[in-house]
Amino acid sequence: MEPRLEIRDVHLNFGEIGALRGVDVDVASRGITALIGPNGAGKTALLNAISGIYRPQSGQVLLDGRDLVGLPAHAVAKAGVGRSFQHLELFPRLTVTENLLVARDSLFSGTPLSAMVFYGSARRQEIRHRAAVESIIDFFELWPYRDVLARALPYGVQKLVGFARAMALDPKLLLLDEPGSGLTRDEKEDLARFLLRLRDDRKVPILWIEHDLDMVLDLADRIYALDLGRVIASGDPDAIRNDAAVAASYVG
């Protein structure tokens, strides 16, 4: 099976600090690929390099064979990369439904005039995109919160809305930056359920950063361990569980 995402020899430096040092990662076209490692290992830096927030000094980030390096973040999103953020980044004064609709903005076509008169193609697109958002709300069981402002949501629900917003792009690849951080045990169980449904029902390939190693070992199909900007181990959960380098750097 050809990988959906191929990261090849990526180097990212901030001055003399090497955040990523020759990183190679493959994300399969199906399944959950996890990134683990201690703070400062380079996990979020790698997601930022994929999504166009950072530009690597060298290397390739290939999505279905197309190199994303050098594209701005909005172009990477339009190419099919959905992203959730560790620190939420929701629009606090918009409702849940409006946050999801904003995420689909890049999928709209037409002119400002056609949008204002709400006729023809513009009307058909609006109906289609609202139906897609309703499908996302249904999938993530966000019905009680659809008309609630983001700033009024409980923290766990805000994290779920960030996850849902990334899916609202209909992505070819989903990047998740610690969606489980700060969640209760019950909320983590819900997160695990949604991850598995995305993998098994919607067939969305996922690249997932997570600090909860037990959760990763239970859910991931393949795991990459990073430390100081390098991949120190990769393999299935059993291989990572028994890897001495991972035990030394991640578990301590």
Protein backbone atom coordinates (compact mmCIF):
# COMPACT_ATOMS: atom_id res chain seq x y z
CA MET A 1 0.00 0.00 0.00
CA GLU A 2 1.45 3.36 -1.04
CA PRO A 3 1.85 5.86 1.80
CA ARG A 4 -0.41 8.89 1.81
CA LEU A 5 2.36 11.05 3.30
CA GLU A 6 6.12 10.61 2.86
CA ILE A 7 8.50 12.72 4.96
CA ARG A 8 12.01 12.44 3.60
CA ASP A 9 15.19 13.67 5.33
CA VAL A 10 13.52 16.80 6.74
CA HIS A 11 15.78 19.28 8.51
CA LEU A 12 14.35 22.27 10.38
CA ASN A 13 16.65 24.67 12.19
CA PHE A 14 16.02 27.71 14.35
CA GLY A 15 19.39 29.42 14.30
CA GLU A 16 21.83 26.84 15.59
CA ILE A 17 19.10 24.71 17.15
CA GLY A 18 18.09 21.66 15.13
CA ALA A 19 14.38 21.05 15.74
CA LEU A 20 14.25 18.27 13.12
CA ARG A 21 17.37 16.42 12.06
CA GLY A 22 16.90 14.21 9.03
CA VAL A 23 13.43 12.96 9.90
CA ASP A 24 11.89 10.18 7.78
CA VAL A 25 8.26 9.21 8.44
CA ASP A 26 5.64 7.40 6.34
CA VAL A 27 1.91 7.72 6.97
CA ALA A 28 -0.06 4.93 5.35
CA SER A 29 -3.12 5.68 3.24
CA ARG A 30 -5.14 3.95 5.97
CA GLY A 31 -4.68 3.64 9.70
CA ILE A 32 -3.39 5.61 12.67
CA THR A 33 0.27 6.64 12.80
CA ALA A 34 1.38 8.04 16.15
CA LEU A 35 4.27 10.32 17.09
CA ILE A 36 5.58 9.98 20.62
CA GLY A 37 8.50 11.47 22.52
CA PRO A 38 9.39 13.78 25.41
CA ASN A 39 8.74 17.52 25.36
CA GLY A 40 11.08 19.18 22.89
CA ALA A 41 11.47 16.03 20.79
CA GLY A 42 10.21 17.79 17.64
CA LYS A 43 6.72 16.35 17.34
CA THR A 44 4.77 19.60 16.93
CA ALA A 45 7.61 21.05 14.83
CA LEU A 46 7.08 18.17 12.42
CA LEU A 47 3.32 18.81 12.21
CA ASN A 48 4.05 22.51 11.63
CA ALA A 49 6.48 21.59 8.84
CA ILE A 50 3.82 19.41 7.20
CA SER A 51 1.05 22.00 7.49
CA GLY A 52 3.05 24.95 6.14
CA ILE A 53 3.52 26.87 9.38
CA TYR A 54 7.27 26.18 9.29
CA ARG A 55 9.39 25.78 6.18
CA PRO A 56 12.14 23.14 6.46
CA GLN A 57 15.61 24.09 5.26
CA SER A 58 15.84 20.78 3.38
CA GLY A 59 13.92 17.59 2.73
CA GLN A 60 10.55 16.72 1.24
CA VAL A 61 7.00 16.44 2.56
CA LEU A 62 5.10 14.48 -0.09
CA LEU A 63 1.30 14.21 -0.03
CA ASP A 64 0.30 11.64 -2.66
CA GLY A 65 3.61 12.43 -4.35
CA ARG A 66 3.21 16.23 -4.30
CA ASP A 67 5.84 18.16 -2.33
CA LEU A 68 4.20 20.53 0.15
CA VAL A 69 7.42 22.26 1.25
CA GLY A 70 7.20 25.97 0.50
CA LEU A 71 3.40 26.10 0.26
CA PRO A 72 1.62 28.50 2.64
CA ALA A 73 -0.61 26.98 5.30
CA HIS A 74 -3.87 27.76 3.48
CA ALA A 75 -2.60 26.02 0.32
CA VAL A 76 -1.59 22.94 2.34
CA ALA A 77 -5.09 22.85 3.85
CA LYS A 78 -6.62 23.17 0.39
CA ALA A 79 -4.40 20.30 -0.80
CA GLY A 80 -6.18 18.09 1.72
CA VAL A 81 -4.41 18.33 5.08
CA GLY A 82 -6.72 18.84 8.08
CA ARG A 83 -5.16 19.91 11.37
CA SER A 84 -6.24 20.20 14.98
CA PHE A 85 -4.18 22.21 17.45
CA GLN A 86 -3.06 21.52 20.99
CA HIS A 87 -4.23 25.00 22.06
CA LEU A 88 -7.63 24.81 20.32
CA GLU A 89 -7.51 27.95 18.12
CA LEU A 90 -11.32 28.12 17.87
CA PHE A 91 -13.22 31.30 17.09
CA PRO A 92 -14.63 32.01 20.56
CA ARG A 93 -17.49 34.28 19.43
CA LEU A 94 -18.78 31.85 16.81
CA THR A 95 -21.05 28.90 17.48
CA VAL A 96 -19.95 25.32 16.96
CA THR A 97 -21.79 25.21 13.62
CA GLU A 98 -20.19 28.48 12.50
CA ASN A 99 -16.70 27.26 13.46
CA LEU A 100 -17.21 24.20 11.27
CA LEU A 101 -18.57 26.27 8.38
CA VAL A 102 -15.54 28.58 8.52
CA ALA A 103 -13.33 25.51 8.16
CA ARG A 104 -15.01 24.76 4.84
CA ASP A 105 -14.45 28.26 3.44
CA SER A 106 -11.65 27.12 1.13
CA LEU A 107 -14.08 24.66 -0.49
CA PHE A 108 -16.42 27.43 -1.62
CA SER A 109 -16.11 28.83 -5.14
CA GLY A 110 -17.64 31.89 -6.78
CA THR A 111 -17.55 35.65 -6.30
CA PRO A 112 -18.53 37.87 -3.36
CA LEU A 113 -21.48 39.12 -5.43
CA SER A 114 -22.85 35.61 -6.03
CA ALA A 115 -22.53 34.90 -2.32
CA MET A 116 -24.41 38.09 -1.40
CA VAL A 117 -27.35 37.45 -3.73
CA PHE A 118 -27.44 33.77 -2.58
CA TYR A 119 -28.64 32.47 -5.93
CA GLY A 120 -27.81 29.61 -8.27
CA SER A 121 -24.43 28.02 -7.62
CA ALA A 122 -23.88 29.97 -4.41
CA ARG A 123 -27.15 28.70 -2.96
CA ARG A 124 -26.44 25.10 -3.99
CA GLN A 125 -22.96 25.27 -2.43
CA GLU A 126 -24.32 26.71 0.81
CA ILE A 127 -26.84 23.88 1.08
CA ARG A 128 -24.16 21.26 0.33
CA HIS A 129 -21.65 22.65 2.83
CA ARG A 130 -24.25 22.98 5.57
CA ALA A 131 -25.23 19.36 4.97
CA ALA A 132 -21.57 18.36 5.29
CA VAL A 133 -21.30 20.26 8.58
CA GLU A 134 -24.44 18.57 9.87
CA SER A 135 -22.83 15.23 9.04
CA ILE A 136 -19.74 16.18 11.07
CA ILE A 137 -21.89 17.33 14.00
CA ASP A 138 -23.72 14.00 13.85
CA PHE A 139 -20.48 11.98 13.66
CA PHE A 140 -18.95 13.69 16.69
CA GLU A 141 -22.25 13.75 18.60
CA LEU A 142 -22.16 17.53 19.02
CA TRP A 143 -25.92 18.03 18.68
CA PRO A 144 -26.41 19.64 22.14
CA TYR A 145 -23.77 22.27 21.34
CA ARG A 146 -24.46 23.17 17.72
CA ASP A 147 -25.69 26.71 18.56
CA VAL A 148 -23.45 27.32 21.58
CA LEU A 149 -20.62 29.86 21.36
CA ALA A 150 -17.20 28.21 21.43
CA ARG A 151 -16.12 30.27 24.44
CA ALA A 152 -19.03 28.88 26.49
CA LEU A 153 -18.19 25.23 25.88
CA PRO A 154 -16.57 22.96 28.48
CA TYR A 155 -12.88 22.37 27.77
CA GLY A 156 -13.35 18.76 26.67
CA VAL A 157 -16.05 19.76 24.18
CA GLN A 158 -13.83 22.54 22.82
CA LYS A 159 -11.13 19.92 22.14
CA LEU A 160 -13.70 17.78 20.33
CA VAL A 161 -14.85 20.75 18.23
CA GLY A 162 -11.23 21.38 17.21
CA PHE A 163 -11.05 17.74 16.13
CA ALA A 164 -14.36 18.06 14.24
CA ARG A 165 -13.25 21.27 12.56
CA ALA A 166 -10.20 19.53 11.12
CA MET A 167 -12.52 16.89 9.65
CA ALA A 168 -14.82 19.56 8.19
CA LEU A 169 -12.25 20.05 5.41
CA ASP A 170 -12.92 16.52 4.09
CA PRO A 171 -9.15 15.95 4.44
CA LYS A 172 -7.00 13.37 2.69
CA LEU A 173 -4.85 13.37 5.83
CA LEU A 174 -5.68 14.34 9.40
CA LEU A 175 -3.03 15.80 11.75
CA LEU A 176 -3.90 15.71 15.46
CA ASP A 177 -1.73 17.57 17.96
CA GLU A 178 -2.42 16.13 21.43
CA PRO A 179 -6.22 15.98 21.21
CA GLY A 180 -6.21 14.03 24.47
CA SER A 181 -4.33 16.60 26.57
CA GLY A 182 -6.36 17.87 29.53
CA LEU A 183 -9.19 15.38 29.00
CA THR A 184 -10.81 13.25 31.68
CA ARG A 185 -10.75 9.46 31.46
CA ASP A 186 -14.30 9.39 30.04
CA GLU A 187 -13.44 12.07 27.48
CA LYS A 188 -10.36 10.09 26.42
CA GLU A 189 -12.54 7.03 25.92
CA ASP A 190 -14.79 9.09 23.63
CA LEU A 191 -11.71 10.36 21.76
CA ALA A 192 -10.51 6.78 21.27
CA ARG A 193 -13.91 5.81 19.91
CA PHE A 194 -13.88 8.63 17.37
CA LEU A 195 -10.32 7.83 16.30
CA LEU A 196 -11.23 4.22 15.62
CA ARG A 197 -14.41 5.19 13.75
CA LEU A 198 -12.44 7.58 11.55
CA ARG A 199 -9.94 4.83 10.82
CA ASP A 200 -12.41 2.02 10.25
CA ASP A 201 -15.54 3.73 8.90
CA ARG A 202 -14.26 6.83 7.11
CA LYS A 203 -10.84 5.41 6.17
CA VAL A 204 -9.07 8.69 7.02
CA PRO A 205 -5.30 8.34 7.54
CA ILE A 206 -4.25 9.99 10.80
CA LEU A 207 -0.92 11.32 12.09
CA TRP A 208 -1.42 11.70 15.82
CA ILE A 209 0.74 13.27 18.55
CA GLU A 210 -0.07 11.93 21.99
CA HIS A 211 1.66 11.81 25.40
CA ASP A 212 -0.55 9.07 26.82
CA LEU A 213 1.63 6.11 25.88
CA ASP A 214 -0.89 3.50 27.01
CA MET A 215 -3.51 5.06 24.74
CA VAL A 216 -1.08 5.10 21.81
CA LEU A 217 -0.09 1.48 22.31
CA ASP A 218 -3.77 0.50 22.35
CA LEU A 219 -4.87 2.44 19.26
CA ALA A 220 -2.00 3.13 16.85
CA ASP A 221 -1.17 0.91 13.91
CA ARG A 222 2.37 2.28 13.61
CA ILE A 223 4.41 4.46 15.97
CA TYR A 224 7.41 6.75 15.50
CA ALA A 225 9.40 7.81 18.55
CA LEU A 226 11.28 11.11 18.34
CA ASP A 227 13.96 12.51 20.60
CA LEU A 228 15.96 15.70 20.04
CA GLY A 229 14.65 16.05 16.51
CA ARG A 230 15.50 12.51 15.36
CA VAL A 231 13.51 9.34 14.87
CA ILE A 232 14.96 6.90 17.40
CA ALA A 233 12.54 4.03 16.80
CA SER A 234 9.59 3.03 14.64
CA GLY A 235 7.34 0.03 14.34
CA ASP A 236 4.12 -1.52 15.55
CA PRO A 237 3.03 -1.12 19.19
CA ASP A 238 4.73 -4.33 20.33
CA ALA A 239 8.06 -3.25 18.85
CA ILE A 240 7.84 0.18 20.50
CA ARG A 241 6.76 -1.29 23.85
CA ASN A 242 9.95 -3.35 23.95
CA ASP A 243 12.37 -0.80 22.50
CA ALA A 244 15.20 0.16 24.88
CA ALA A 245 15.79 3.57 23.26
CA VAL A 246 12.12 4.51 23.72
CA ALA A 247 12.22 3.37 27.34
CA ALA A 248 15.31 5.50 27.98
CA SER A 249 14.08 8.70 26.31
CA TYR A 250 10.29 8.65 26.59
CA VAL A 251 9.47 6.59 29.65
CA GLY A 252 12.65 7.45 31.51
